[in-house]
Short mmCIF file of C-alpha atoms and ligand atoms in Angstrom, two decimals:
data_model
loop_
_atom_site.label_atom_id
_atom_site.label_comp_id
_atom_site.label_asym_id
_atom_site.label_seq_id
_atom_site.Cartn_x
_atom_site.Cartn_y
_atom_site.Cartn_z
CA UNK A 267 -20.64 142.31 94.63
CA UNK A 268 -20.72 145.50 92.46
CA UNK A 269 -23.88 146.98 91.18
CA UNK A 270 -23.89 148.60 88.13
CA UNK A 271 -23.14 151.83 88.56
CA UNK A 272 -24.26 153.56 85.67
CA UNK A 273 -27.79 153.49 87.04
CA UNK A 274 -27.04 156.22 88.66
CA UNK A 275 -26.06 158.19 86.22
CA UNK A 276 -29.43 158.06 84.32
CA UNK A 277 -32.56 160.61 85.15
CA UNK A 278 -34.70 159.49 87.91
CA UNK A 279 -37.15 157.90 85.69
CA UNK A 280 -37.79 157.13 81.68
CA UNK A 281 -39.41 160.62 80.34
CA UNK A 282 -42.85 158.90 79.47
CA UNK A 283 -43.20 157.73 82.84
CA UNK A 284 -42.40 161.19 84.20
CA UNK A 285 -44.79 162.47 82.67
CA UNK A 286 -47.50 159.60 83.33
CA UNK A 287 -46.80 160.77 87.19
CA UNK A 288 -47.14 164.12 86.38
CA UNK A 289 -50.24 163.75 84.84
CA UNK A 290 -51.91 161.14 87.54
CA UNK A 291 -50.90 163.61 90.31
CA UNK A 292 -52.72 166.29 87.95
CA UNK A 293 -55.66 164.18 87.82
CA UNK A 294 -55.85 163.65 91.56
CA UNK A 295 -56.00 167.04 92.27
CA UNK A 296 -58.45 167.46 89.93
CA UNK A 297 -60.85 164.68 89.80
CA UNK A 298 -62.91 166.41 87.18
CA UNK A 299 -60.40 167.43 84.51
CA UNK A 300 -61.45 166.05 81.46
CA UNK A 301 -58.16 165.60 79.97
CA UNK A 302 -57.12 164.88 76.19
CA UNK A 303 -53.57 162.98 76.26
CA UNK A 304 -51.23 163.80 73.07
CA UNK A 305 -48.09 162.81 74.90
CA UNK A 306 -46.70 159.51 74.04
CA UNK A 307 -46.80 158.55 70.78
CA UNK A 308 -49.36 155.56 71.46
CA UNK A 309 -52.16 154.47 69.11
CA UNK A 310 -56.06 154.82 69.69
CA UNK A 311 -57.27 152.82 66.15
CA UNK A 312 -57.62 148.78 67.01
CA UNK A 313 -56.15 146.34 65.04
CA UNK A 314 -57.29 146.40 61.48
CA UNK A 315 -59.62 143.77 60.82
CA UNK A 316 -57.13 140.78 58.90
CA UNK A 317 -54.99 140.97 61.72
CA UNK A 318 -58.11 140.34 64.34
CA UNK A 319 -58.99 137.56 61.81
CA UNK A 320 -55.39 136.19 61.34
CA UNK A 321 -54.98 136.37 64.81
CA UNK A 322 -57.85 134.30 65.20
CA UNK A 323 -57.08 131.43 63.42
CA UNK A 324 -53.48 131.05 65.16
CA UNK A 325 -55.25 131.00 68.20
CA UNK A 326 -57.67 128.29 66.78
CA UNK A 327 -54.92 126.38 65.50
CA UNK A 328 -52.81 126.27 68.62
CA UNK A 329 -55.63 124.82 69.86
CA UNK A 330 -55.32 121.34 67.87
CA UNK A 331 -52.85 118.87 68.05
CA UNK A 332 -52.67 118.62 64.67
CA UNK A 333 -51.79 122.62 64.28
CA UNK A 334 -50.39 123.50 67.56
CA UNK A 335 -47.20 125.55 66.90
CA UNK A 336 -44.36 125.54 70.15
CA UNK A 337 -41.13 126.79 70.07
CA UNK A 338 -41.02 128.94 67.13
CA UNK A 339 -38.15 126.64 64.48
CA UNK A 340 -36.16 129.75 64.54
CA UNK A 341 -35.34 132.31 66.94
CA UNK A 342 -35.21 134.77 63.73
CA UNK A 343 -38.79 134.96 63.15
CA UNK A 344 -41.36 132.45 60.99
CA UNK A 345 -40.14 132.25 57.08
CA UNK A 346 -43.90 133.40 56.25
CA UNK A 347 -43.34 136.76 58.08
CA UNK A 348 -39.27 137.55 57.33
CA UNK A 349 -40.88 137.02 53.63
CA UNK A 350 -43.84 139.16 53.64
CA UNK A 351 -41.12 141.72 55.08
CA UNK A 352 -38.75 140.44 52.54
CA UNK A 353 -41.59 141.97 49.73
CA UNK A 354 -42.65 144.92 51.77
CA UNK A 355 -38.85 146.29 51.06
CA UNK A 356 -38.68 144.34 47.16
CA UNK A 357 -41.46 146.55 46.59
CA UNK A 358 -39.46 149.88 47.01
CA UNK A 359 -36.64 148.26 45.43
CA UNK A 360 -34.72 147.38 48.32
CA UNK A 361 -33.27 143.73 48.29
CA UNK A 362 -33.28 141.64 51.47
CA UNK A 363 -32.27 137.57 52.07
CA UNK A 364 -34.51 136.18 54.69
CA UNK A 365 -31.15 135.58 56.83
CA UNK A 366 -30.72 138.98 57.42
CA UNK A 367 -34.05 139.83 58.67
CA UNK A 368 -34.73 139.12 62.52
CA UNK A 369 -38.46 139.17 63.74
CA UNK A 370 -38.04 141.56 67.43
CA UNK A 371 -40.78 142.11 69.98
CA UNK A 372 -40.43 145.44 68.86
CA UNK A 373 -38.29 148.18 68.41
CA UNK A 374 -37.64 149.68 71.64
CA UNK A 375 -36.31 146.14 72.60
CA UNK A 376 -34.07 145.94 69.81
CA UNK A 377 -32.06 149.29 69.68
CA UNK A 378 -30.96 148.27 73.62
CA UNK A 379 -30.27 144.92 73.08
CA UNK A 380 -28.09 145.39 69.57
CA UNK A 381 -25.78 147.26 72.00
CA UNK A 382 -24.62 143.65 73.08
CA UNK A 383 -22.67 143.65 69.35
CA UNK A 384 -20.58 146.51 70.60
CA UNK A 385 -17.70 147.15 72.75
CA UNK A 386 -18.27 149.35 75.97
CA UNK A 387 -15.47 151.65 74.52
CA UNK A 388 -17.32 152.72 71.80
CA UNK A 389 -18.46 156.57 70.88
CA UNK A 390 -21.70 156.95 70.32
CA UNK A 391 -23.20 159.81 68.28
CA UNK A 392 -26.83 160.48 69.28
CA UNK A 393 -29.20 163.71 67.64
CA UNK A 394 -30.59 166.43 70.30
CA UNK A 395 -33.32 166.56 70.23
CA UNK A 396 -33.85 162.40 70.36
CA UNK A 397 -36.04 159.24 71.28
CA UNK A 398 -34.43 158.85 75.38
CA UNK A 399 -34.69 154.95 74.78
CA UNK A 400 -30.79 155.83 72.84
CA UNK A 401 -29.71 157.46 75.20
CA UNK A 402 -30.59 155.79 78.46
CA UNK A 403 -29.66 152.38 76.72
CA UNK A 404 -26.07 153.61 76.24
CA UNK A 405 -25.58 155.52 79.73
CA UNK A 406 -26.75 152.17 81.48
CA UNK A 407 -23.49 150.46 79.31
CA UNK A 408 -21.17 153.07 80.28
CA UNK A 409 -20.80 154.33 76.68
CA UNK A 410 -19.55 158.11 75.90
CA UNK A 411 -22.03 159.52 74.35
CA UNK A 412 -21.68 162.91 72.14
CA UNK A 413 -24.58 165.19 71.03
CA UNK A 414 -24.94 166.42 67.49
CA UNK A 415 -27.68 169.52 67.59
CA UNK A 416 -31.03 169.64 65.54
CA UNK A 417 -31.69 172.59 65.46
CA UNK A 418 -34.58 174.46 63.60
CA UNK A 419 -31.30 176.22 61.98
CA UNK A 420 -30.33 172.89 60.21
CA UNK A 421 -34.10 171.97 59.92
CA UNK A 422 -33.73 169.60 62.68
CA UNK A 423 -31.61 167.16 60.11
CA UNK A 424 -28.41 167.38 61.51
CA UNK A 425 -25.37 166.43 58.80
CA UNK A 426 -22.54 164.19 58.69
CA UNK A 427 -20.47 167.70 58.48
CA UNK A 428 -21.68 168.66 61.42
CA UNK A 429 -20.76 165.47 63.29
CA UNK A 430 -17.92 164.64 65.65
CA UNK A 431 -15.76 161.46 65.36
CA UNK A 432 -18.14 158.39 66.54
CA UNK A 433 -18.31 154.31 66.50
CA UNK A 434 -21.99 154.44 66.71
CA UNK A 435 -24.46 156.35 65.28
CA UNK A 436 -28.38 156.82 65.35
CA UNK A 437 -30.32 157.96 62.76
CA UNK A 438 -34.16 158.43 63.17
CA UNK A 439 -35.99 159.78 60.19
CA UNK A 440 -39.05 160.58 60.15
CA UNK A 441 -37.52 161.68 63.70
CA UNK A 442 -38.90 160.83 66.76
CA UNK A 443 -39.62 163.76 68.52
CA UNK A 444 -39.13 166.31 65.48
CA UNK A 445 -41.04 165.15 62.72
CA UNK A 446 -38.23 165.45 60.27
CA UNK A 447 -37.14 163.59 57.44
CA UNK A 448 -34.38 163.07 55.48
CA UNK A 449 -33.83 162.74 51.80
CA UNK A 450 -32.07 159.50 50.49
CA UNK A 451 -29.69 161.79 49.22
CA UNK A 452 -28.90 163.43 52.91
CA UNK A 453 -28.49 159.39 54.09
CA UNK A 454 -26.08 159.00 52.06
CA UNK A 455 -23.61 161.45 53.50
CA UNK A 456 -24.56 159.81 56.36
CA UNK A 457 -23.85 156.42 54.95
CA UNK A 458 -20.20 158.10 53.44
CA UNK A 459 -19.20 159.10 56.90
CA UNK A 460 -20.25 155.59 58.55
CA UNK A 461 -18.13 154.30 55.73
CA UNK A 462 -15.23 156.59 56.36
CA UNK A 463 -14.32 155.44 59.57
CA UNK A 464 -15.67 152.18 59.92
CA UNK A 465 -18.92 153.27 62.20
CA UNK A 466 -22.40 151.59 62.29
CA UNK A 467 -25.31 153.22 61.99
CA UNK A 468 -28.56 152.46 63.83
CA UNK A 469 -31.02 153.30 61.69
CA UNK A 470 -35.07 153.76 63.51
CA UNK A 471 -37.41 153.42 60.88
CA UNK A 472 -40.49 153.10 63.07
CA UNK A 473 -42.70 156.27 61.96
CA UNK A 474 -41.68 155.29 57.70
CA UNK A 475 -45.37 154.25 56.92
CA UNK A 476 -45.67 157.99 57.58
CA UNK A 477 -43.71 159.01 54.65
CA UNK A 478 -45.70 160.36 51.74
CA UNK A 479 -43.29 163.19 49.94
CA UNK A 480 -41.15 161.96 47.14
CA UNK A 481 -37.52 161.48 48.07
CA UNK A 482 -37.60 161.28 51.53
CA UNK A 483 -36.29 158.03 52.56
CA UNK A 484 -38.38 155.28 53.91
CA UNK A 485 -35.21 152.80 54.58
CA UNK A 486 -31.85 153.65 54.92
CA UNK A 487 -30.93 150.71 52.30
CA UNK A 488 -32.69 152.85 49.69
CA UNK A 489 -29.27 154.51 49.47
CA UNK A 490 -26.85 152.06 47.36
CA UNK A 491 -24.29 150.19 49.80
CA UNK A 492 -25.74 151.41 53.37
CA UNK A 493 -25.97 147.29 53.90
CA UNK A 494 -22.11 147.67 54.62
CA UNK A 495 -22.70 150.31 57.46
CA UNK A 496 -26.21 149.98 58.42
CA UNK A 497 -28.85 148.29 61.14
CA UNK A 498 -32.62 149.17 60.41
CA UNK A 499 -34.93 148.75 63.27
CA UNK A 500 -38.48 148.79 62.73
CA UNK A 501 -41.49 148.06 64.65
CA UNK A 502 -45.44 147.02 63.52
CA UNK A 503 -46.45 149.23 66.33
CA UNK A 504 -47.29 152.61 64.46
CA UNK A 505 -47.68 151.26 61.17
CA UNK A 506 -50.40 148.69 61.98
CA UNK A 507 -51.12 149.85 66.11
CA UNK A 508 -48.99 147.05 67.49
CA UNK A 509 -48.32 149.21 71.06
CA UNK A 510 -50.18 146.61 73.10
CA UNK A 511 -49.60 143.36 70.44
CA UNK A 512 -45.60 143.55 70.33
CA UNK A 513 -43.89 142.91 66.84
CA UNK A 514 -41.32 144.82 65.05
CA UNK A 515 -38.25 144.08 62.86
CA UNK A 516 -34.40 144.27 62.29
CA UNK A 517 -32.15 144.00 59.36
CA UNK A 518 -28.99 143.19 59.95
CA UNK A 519 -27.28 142.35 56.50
CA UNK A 520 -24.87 139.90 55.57
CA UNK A 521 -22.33 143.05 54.13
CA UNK A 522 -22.15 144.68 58.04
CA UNK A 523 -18.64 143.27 58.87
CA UNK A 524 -16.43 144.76 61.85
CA UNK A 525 -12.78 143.50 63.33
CA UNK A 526 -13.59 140.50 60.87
CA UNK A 527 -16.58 139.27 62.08
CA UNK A 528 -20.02 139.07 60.75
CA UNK A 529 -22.78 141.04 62.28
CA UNK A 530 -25.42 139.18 61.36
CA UNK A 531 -23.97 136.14 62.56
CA UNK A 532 -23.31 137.28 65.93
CA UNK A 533 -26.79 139.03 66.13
CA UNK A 534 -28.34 135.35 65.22
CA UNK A 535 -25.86 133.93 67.62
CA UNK A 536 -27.06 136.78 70.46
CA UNK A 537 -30.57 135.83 69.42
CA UNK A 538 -30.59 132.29 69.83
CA UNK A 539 -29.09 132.75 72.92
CA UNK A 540 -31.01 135.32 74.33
CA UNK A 541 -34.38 135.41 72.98
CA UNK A 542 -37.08 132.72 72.19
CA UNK A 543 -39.01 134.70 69.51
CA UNK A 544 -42.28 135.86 68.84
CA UNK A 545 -45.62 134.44 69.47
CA UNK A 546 -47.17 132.26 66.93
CA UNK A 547 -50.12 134.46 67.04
CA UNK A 548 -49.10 137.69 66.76
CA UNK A 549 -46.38 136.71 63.69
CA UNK A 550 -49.64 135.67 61.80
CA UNK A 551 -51.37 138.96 62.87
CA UNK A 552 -47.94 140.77 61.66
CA UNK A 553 -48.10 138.53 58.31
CA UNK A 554 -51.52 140.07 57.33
CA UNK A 555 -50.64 143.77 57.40
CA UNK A 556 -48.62 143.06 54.54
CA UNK A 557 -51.47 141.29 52.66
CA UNK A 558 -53.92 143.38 50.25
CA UNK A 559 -56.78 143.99 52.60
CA UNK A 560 -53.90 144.40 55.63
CA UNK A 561 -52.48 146.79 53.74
CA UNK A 562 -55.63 148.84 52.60
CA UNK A 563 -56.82 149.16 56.20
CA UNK A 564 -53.90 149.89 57.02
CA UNK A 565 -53.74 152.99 55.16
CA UNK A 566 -57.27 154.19 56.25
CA UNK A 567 -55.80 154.35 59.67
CA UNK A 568 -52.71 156.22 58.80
CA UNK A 569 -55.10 158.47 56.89
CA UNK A 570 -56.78 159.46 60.01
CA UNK A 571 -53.97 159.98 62.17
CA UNK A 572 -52.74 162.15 58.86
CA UNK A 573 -55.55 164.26 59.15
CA UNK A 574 -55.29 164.50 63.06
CA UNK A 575 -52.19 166.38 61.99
CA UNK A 576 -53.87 168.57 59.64
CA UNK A 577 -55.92 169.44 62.58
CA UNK A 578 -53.80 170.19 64.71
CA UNK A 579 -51.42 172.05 62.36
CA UNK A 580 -54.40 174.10 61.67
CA UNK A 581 -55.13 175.57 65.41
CA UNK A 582 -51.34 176.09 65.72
CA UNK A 583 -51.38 178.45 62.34
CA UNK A 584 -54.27 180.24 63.34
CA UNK A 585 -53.06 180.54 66.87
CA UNK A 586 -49.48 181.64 64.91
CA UNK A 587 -47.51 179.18 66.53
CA UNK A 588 -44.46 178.00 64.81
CA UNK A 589 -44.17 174.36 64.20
CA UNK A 590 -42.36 171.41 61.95
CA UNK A 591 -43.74 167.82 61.76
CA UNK A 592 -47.24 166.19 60.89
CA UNK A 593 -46.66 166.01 57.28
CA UNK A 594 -44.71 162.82 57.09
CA UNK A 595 -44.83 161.89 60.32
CA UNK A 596 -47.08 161.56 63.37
CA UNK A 597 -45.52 164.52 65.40
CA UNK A 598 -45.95 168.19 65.53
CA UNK A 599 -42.93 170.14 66.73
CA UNK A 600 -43.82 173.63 67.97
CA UNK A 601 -42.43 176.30 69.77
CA UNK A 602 -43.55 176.97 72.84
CA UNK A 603 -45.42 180.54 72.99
CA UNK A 604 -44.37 182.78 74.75
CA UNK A 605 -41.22 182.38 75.20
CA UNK A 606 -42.07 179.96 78.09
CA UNK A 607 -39.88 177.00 78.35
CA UNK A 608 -40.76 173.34 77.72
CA UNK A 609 -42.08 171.95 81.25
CA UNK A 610 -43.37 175.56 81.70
CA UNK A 611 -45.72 175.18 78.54
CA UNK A 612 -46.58 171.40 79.50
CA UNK A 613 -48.01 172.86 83.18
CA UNK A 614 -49.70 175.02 81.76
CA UNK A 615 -51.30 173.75 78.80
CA UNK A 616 -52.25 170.72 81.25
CA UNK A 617 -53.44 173.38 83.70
CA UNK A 618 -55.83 175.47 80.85
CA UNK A 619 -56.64 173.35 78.28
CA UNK A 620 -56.20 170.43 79.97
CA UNK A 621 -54.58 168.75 77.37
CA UNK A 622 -51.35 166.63 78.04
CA UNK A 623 -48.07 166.83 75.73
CA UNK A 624 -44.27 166.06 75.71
CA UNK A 625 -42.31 168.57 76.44
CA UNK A 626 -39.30 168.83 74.54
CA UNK A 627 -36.84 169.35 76.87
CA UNK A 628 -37.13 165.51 78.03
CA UNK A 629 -35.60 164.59 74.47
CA UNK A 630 -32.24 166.28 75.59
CA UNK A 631 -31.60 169.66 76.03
CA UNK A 632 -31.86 171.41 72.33
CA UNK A 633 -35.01 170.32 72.71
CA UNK A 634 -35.64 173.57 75.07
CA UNK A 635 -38.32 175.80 74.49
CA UNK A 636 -39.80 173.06 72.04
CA UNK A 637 -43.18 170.79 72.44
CA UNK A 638 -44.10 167.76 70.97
CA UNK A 639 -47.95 166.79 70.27
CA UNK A 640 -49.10 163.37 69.08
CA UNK A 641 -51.42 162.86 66.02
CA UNK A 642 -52.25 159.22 67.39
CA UNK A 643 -54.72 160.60 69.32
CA UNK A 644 -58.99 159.68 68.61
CA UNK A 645 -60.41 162.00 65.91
CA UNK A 646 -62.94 163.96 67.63
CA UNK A 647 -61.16 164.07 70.97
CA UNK A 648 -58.19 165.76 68.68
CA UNK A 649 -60.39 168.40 67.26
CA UNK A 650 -61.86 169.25 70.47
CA UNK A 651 -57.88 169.33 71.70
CA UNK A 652 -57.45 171.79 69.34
CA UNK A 653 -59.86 174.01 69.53
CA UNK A 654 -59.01 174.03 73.56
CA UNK A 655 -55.23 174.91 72.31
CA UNK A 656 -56.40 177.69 70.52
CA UNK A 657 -58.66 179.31 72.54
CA UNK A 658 -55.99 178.80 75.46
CA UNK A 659 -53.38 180.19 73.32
CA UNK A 660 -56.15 183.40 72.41
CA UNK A 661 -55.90 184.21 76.10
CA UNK A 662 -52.21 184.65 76.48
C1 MLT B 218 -43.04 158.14 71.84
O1 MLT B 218 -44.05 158.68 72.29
O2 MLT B 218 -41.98 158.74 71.65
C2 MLT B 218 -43.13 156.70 71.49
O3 MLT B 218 -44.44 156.26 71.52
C3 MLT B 218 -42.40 155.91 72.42
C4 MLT B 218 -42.18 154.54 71.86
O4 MLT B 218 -42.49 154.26 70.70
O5 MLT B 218 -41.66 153.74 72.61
#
């Protein structure tokens, strides 16, 4: 019997639980510490109210003969949610078929277990700074992985130009941990280069809702023929605070052919194989965020993480910190002060202001001498984070 022995070759633990450690251990020593956590990206707003109510009547109705629902018909995801998704994208003028959409338990799930499409001998391009799930998902195969740099030099967007020779790429935009966001017209040099050489890219849309600025792309299909090169994997969890409900999305369209085979039909044929679906219950919560009132609540939550942002933003240009992010996306990207280096600044922001964030050295190592800071946060425990940054920040 041979273990895998790629394990080994990962980091001792996933970043987010390092830090959870970290933190606990910080909070043992000092009971007292009233500490404000802007680490992980989680979400403090519940679940708008259609989705509570949706939710609600799924429950009621598995509770009747009559209406019970069990094994969901297809492994894909319920028609009435794969077409609510279907006219979230017809909206921005994106066309989807309901076959190539595949209902997920959420994103994180979904980027690791696509890798299953893919030989073990594929290259695999990944962004430093980036989201560790990428990474960590591919060491754990035994991929080679290679590094592109975003850096606050290329605005943290690296290009195609840029890029070495790959099978797989990632693409996360707004990026996870940057805050950057790229045009459709930067995708589709991306898209060119995918083309090029017969690559895929994995495209993580999860932070999109976040989008606001003209251009910027919210899908990577918004760039004409990116169906022939692209997977987009979404999740409900920031745009409607699924963290703790599970739900998210994949397209994988009918145009993504490699060595002859369809993609989509050996993702369905993975998925059927693999998975069982969603819940019932939390499809029809997922269903409502795209109806009218889902939708409007939804954006009054955005809206407040939005001006959590602004917040923060603020205390970091009065405290003349330099920073990217928080302007279509959740994150704020500064530099550490200084000149102190990523876990440096996290010890001792945690130490005197007693506020907790990611330090950007755990999202690969061009992430050095960078911090990340969460706008997901509650609103008045944000402004009070804030003020403690800058008056920490005064003292140095
Ligand atoms: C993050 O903090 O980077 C995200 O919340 C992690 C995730 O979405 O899994």
């Amino acid at each position: 019997m041979q273990i895998n022995p790629h394990y080994a070759e990962l980091n001792e633990s996933y970043l987010f639980s390092t830090i959870a450690h970290k933190v606990a251990d910080y909070q043992k020593a000092h009971p007292d510490a009233d500490l404000i956590r802007l680490g992980i990206g989680d979400v403090t707003l519940p679940l708008a109210k259609s989705v509570v109510e949706a939710m609600g009547k799924a429950v009621e109705e598995q509770g009747h003969k009559e209406t019970f629902h069990g094994y969901i018909p297809s492994e894909q995801g319920y028609e009435f949610l794969r077409e609510a998704i279907r006219k979230y994208y017809a909206e921005r003028g994106v066309t989807l078929s309901l076959s190539e959409i595949f209902i997920s338990d959420g994103a994180k799930s979904d980027l690791g277990n696509l890798l299953d499409l893919f030989s073990a001998d594929n290259t695999v391009l990944v962004p430093d700074p980036v989201y560790p799930v990428y990474v960590d998902d591919n060491v754990m195969a035994g991929r080679k992985i290679l590094y592109l740099a975003a850096t606050a030099e290329n605005g943290f967007l690296p290009m195609p130009q840029e890029a070495p020779d790959a099978d797989i790429v990632y693409i996360c935009s707004p990026n996870n941990p940057t805050g950057a966001a790229y045009t459709v017209e930067q995708l589709q040099a991306w898209v060119e280069w995918a083309k090029a050489r017969d690559a895929v890219i994995l495209y993580d849309a999860a932070y999109e809702c976040f989008v606001s600025q003209p251009g910027l792309a919210r899908s990577i299909y918004e760039v004409p023929g990116a169906g022939e090169v692209a997977i987009e994997v979404c999740s409900f969890s920031k745009i409607a605070g699924f963290t703790g409900t599970r739900c998210g999305y994949t397209i994988v369209p009918q145009a993504l052919v490699r060595g002859g085979q369809s993609l989509n039909k050996m993702w369905l044929r993975r998925q059927t194989t693999k998975f069982n679906g969603v819940a019932y219950i939390v499809q029809r919560g997922a269903e409502a965020v795209f109806s009218e009132e889902g939708m409007a609540e939804i954006q009054q939550n955005l809206d407040y993480y939005r001006r959590n942002a602004a917040v923060i933003a603020q205390a970091l240009d009065e405290a003349g910190v330099w920073y990217c992010g928080g302007k279509n996306s959740p994150y704020i990207w500064l530099r550490c002060p200084g000149g102190m280096g990523s876990w440096e600044f996290f010890d001792w922001l945690l130490d005197t202001a007693r506020v907790v964030g990611t330090p950007g050295e755990g999202f690969g190592p061009c992430g050095k001498g960078y911090f990340r800071l969460t706008a997901f946060g509650d609103a008045a425990r944000t402004r009070e984070a804030a003020e403690r940054i800058k008056a920490a920040l005064a003292k140095l």
